[in-house]
CSV table of C-alpha atoms and ligand atoms in Angstrom, one decimal:
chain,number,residue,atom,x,y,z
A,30,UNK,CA,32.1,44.9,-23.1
A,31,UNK,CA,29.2,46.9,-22.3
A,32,UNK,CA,27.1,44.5,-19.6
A,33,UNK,CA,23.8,45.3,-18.3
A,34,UNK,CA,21.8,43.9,-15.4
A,35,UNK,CA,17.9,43.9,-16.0
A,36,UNK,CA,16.7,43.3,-12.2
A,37,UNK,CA,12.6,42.9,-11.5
A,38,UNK,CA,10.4,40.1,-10.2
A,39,UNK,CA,9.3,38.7,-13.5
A,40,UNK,CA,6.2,37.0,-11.6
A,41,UNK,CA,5.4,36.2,-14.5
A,42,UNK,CA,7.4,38.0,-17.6
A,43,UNK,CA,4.6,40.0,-19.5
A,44,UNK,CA,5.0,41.7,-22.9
A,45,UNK,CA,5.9,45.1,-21.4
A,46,UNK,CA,9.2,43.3,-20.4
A,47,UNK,CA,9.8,41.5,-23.1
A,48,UNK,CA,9.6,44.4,-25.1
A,49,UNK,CA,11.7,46.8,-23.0
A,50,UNK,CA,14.5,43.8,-23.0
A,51,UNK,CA,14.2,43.4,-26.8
A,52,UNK,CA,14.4,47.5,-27.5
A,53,UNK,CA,17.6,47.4,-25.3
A,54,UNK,CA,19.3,44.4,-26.9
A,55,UNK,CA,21.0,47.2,-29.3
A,56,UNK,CA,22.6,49.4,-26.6
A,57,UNK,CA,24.4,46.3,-24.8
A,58,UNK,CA,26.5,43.5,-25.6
A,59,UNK,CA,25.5,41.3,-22.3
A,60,UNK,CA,21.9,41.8,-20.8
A,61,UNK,CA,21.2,39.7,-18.0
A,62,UNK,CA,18.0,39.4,-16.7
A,63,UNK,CA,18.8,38.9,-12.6
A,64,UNK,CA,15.2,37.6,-10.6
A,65,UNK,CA,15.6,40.0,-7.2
A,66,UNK,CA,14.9,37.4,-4.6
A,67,UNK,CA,13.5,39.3,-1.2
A,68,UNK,CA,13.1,37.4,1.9
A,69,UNK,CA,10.2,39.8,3.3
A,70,UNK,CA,8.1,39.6,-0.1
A,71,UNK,CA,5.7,36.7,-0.7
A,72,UNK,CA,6.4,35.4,-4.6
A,73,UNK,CA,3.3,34.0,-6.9
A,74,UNK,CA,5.7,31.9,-9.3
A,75,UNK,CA,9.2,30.2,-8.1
A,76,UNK,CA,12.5,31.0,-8.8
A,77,UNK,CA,12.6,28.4,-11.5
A,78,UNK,CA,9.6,28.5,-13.3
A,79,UNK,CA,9.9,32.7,-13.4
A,80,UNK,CA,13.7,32.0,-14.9
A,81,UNK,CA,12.4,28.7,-17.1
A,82,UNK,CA,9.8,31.4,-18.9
A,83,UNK,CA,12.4,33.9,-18.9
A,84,UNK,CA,15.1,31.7,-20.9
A,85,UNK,CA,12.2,30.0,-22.8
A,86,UNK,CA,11.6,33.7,-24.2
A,87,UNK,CA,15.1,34.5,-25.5
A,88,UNK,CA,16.0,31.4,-26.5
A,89,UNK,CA,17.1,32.8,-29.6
A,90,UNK,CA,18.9,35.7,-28.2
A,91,UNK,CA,22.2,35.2,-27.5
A,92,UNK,CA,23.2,38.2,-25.9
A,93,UNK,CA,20.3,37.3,-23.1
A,94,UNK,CA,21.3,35.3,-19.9
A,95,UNK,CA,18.7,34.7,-16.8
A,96,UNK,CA,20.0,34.4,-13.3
A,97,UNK,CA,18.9,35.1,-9.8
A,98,UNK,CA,19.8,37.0,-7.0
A,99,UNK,CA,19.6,38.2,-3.4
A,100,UNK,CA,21.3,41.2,-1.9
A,101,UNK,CA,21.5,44.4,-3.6
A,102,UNK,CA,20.9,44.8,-7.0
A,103,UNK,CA,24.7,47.0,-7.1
A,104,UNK,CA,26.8,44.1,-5.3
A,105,UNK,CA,25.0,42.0,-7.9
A,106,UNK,CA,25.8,44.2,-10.9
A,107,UNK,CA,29.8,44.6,-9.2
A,108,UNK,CA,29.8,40.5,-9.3
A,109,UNK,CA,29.3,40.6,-12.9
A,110,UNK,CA,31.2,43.4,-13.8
A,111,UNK,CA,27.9,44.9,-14.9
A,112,UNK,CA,28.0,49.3,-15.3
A,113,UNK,CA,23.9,49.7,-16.4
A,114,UNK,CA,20.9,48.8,-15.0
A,115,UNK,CA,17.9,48.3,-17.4
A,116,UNK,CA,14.5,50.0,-16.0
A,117,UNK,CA,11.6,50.8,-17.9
A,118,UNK,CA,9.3,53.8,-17.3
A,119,UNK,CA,5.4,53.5,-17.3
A,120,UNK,CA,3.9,56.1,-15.8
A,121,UNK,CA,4.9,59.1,-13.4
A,122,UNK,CA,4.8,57.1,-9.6
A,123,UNK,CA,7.5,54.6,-11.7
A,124,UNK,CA,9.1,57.6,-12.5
A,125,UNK,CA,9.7,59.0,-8.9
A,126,UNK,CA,10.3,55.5,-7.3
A,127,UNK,CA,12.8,54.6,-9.8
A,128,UNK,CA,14.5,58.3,-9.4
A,129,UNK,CA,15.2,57.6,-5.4
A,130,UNK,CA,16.4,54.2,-6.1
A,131,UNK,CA,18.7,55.0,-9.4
A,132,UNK,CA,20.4,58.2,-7.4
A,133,UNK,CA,21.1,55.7,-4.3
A,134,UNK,CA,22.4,53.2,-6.0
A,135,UNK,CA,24.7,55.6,-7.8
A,136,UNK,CA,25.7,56.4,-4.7
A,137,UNK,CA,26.9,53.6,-3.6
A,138,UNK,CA,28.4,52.1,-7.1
A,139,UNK,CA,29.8,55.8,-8.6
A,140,UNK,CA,30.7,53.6,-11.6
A,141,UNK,CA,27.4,52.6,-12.8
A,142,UNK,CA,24.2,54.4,-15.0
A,143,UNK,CA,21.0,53.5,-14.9
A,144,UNK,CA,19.5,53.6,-18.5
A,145,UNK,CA,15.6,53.7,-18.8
A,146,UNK,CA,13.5,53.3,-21.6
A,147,UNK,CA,10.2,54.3,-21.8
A,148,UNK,CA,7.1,52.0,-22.3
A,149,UNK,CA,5.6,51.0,-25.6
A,150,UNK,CA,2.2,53.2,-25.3
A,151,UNK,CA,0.2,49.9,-25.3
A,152,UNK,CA,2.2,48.6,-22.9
A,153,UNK,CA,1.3,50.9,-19.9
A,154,UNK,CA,-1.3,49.3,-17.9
A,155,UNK,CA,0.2,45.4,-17.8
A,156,UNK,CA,2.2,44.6,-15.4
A,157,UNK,CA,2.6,41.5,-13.5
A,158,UNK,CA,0.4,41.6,-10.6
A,159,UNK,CA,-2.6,42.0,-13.1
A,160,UNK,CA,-1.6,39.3,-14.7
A,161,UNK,CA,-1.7,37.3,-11.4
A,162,UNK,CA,-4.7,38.6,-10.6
A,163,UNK,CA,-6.7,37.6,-13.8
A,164,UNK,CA,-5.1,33.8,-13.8
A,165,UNK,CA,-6.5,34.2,-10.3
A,166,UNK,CA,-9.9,34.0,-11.5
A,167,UNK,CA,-9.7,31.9,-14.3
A,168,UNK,CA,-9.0,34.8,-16.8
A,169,UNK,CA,-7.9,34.8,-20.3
A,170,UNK,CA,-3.7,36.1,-20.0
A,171,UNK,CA,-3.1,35.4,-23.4
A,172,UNK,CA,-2.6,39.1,-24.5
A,173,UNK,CA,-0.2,40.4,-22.0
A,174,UNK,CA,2.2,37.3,-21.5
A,175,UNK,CA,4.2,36.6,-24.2
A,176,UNK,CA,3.6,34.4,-26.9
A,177,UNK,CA,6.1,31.5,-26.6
A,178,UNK,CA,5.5,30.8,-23.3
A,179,UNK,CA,2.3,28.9,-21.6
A,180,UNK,CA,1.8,30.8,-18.0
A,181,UNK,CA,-0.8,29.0,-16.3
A,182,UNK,CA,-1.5,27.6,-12.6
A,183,UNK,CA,0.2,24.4,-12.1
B,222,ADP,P1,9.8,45.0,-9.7
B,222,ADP,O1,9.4,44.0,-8.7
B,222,ADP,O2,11.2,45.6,-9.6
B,222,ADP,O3,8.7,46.1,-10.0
B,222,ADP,P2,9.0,44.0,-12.2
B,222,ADP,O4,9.3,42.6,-12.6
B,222,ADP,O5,7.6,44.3,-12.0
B,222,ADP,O6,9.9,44.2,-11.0
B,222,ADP,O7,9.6,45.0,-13.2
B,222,ADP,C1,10.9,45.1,-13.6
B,222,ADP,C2,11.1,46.2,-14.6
B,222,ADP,O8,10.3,46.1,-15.7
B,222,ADP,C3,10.9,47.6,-14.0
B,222,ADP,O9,11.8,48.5,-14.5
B,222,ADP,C4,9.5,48.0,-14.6
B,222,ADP,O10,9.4,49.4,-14.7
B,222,ADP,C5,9.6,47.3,-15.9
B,222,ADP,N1,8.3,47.0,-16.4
B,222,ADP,C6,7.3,46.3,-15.9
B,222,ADP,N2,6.2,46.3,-16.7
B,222,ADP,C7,6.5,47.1,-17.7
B,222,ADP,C8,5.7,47.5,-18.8
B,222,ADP,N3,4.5,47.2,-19.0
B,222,ADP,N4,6.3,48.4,-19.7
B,222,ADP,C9,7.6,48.8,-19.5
B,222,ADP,N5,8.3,48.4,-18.5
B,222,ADP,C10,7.8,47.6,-17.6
């Protein structure tokens, strides 16, 4: 069984993840979506609202599960018996930060591949802390969340 951990911060889920998790859905039959929890770095969402959108989203996927974690991402992935990691590409800089991080933690887990797929063209500039900021300041989100959910400050 091919198992696949999808790590990130999902603070909030925007459209560029839900469409790199949807694109990947083929190439796995387990993707789990695993909320990286780091004690030095300051979260806008909790835990469980980040994971309620997340399972909100792929409610109707059933090879999706949401889960959270602390530690490293390759002591997670050995815990589930996962052999991929799930990245997606945006732009060059993700390109180089993701190469250093990919080689180490093949490194240390010799038994596991990073797969990435590369962004959706119109997908390049969102990312999450844009999102923050514009709900910040009373913004309209609506195009770079996805549909199904309602992200807003509670
Ligand atoms: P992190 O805190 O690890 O950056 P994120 O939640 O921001 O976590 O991102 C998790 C993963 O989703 C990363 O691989 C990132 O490259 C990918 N990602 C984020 N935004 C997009 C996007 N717009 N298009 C494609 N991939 C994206």
């Amino acid at each position: 069984m091919k198992i696949a951990v999808f790590p990130g911060s999902f603070d909030p889920i925007t459209i560029g993840h839900e469409s790199i998790i949807r694109r990947s859905l083929p190439l796995f039959d387990k993707l789990i979506i695993a909320i990286g929890e780091n004690s030095e770095k300051k979260y806008f969402f909790s835990v469980e609202q980040r994971k309620h959108w997340l399972r909100e989203v792929f409610a109707n996927e059933s090879k999706v599960a949401v889960d959270n974690f602390s530690g490293l991402t390759v002591d997670y992935c050995r815990r589930v018996g996962a052999k991929y990691i799930l990245r997606g590409l945006r732009t060059s800089a993700d390109f180089e930060f993701e190469r250093s991080i990919g080689q180490v933690n093949k490194q240390m887990y010799p038994g596991l591949e990073t797969v990435f797929l590369l962004t959706e063209p119109e997908h390049t500039a969102v990312n999450s802390s844009v999102v923050r900021d514009i709900l910040k300041h009373g913004g309209d989100i609506s195009h770079f969340v996805p549909k199904t959910i309602d992200v807003s400050l509670k």
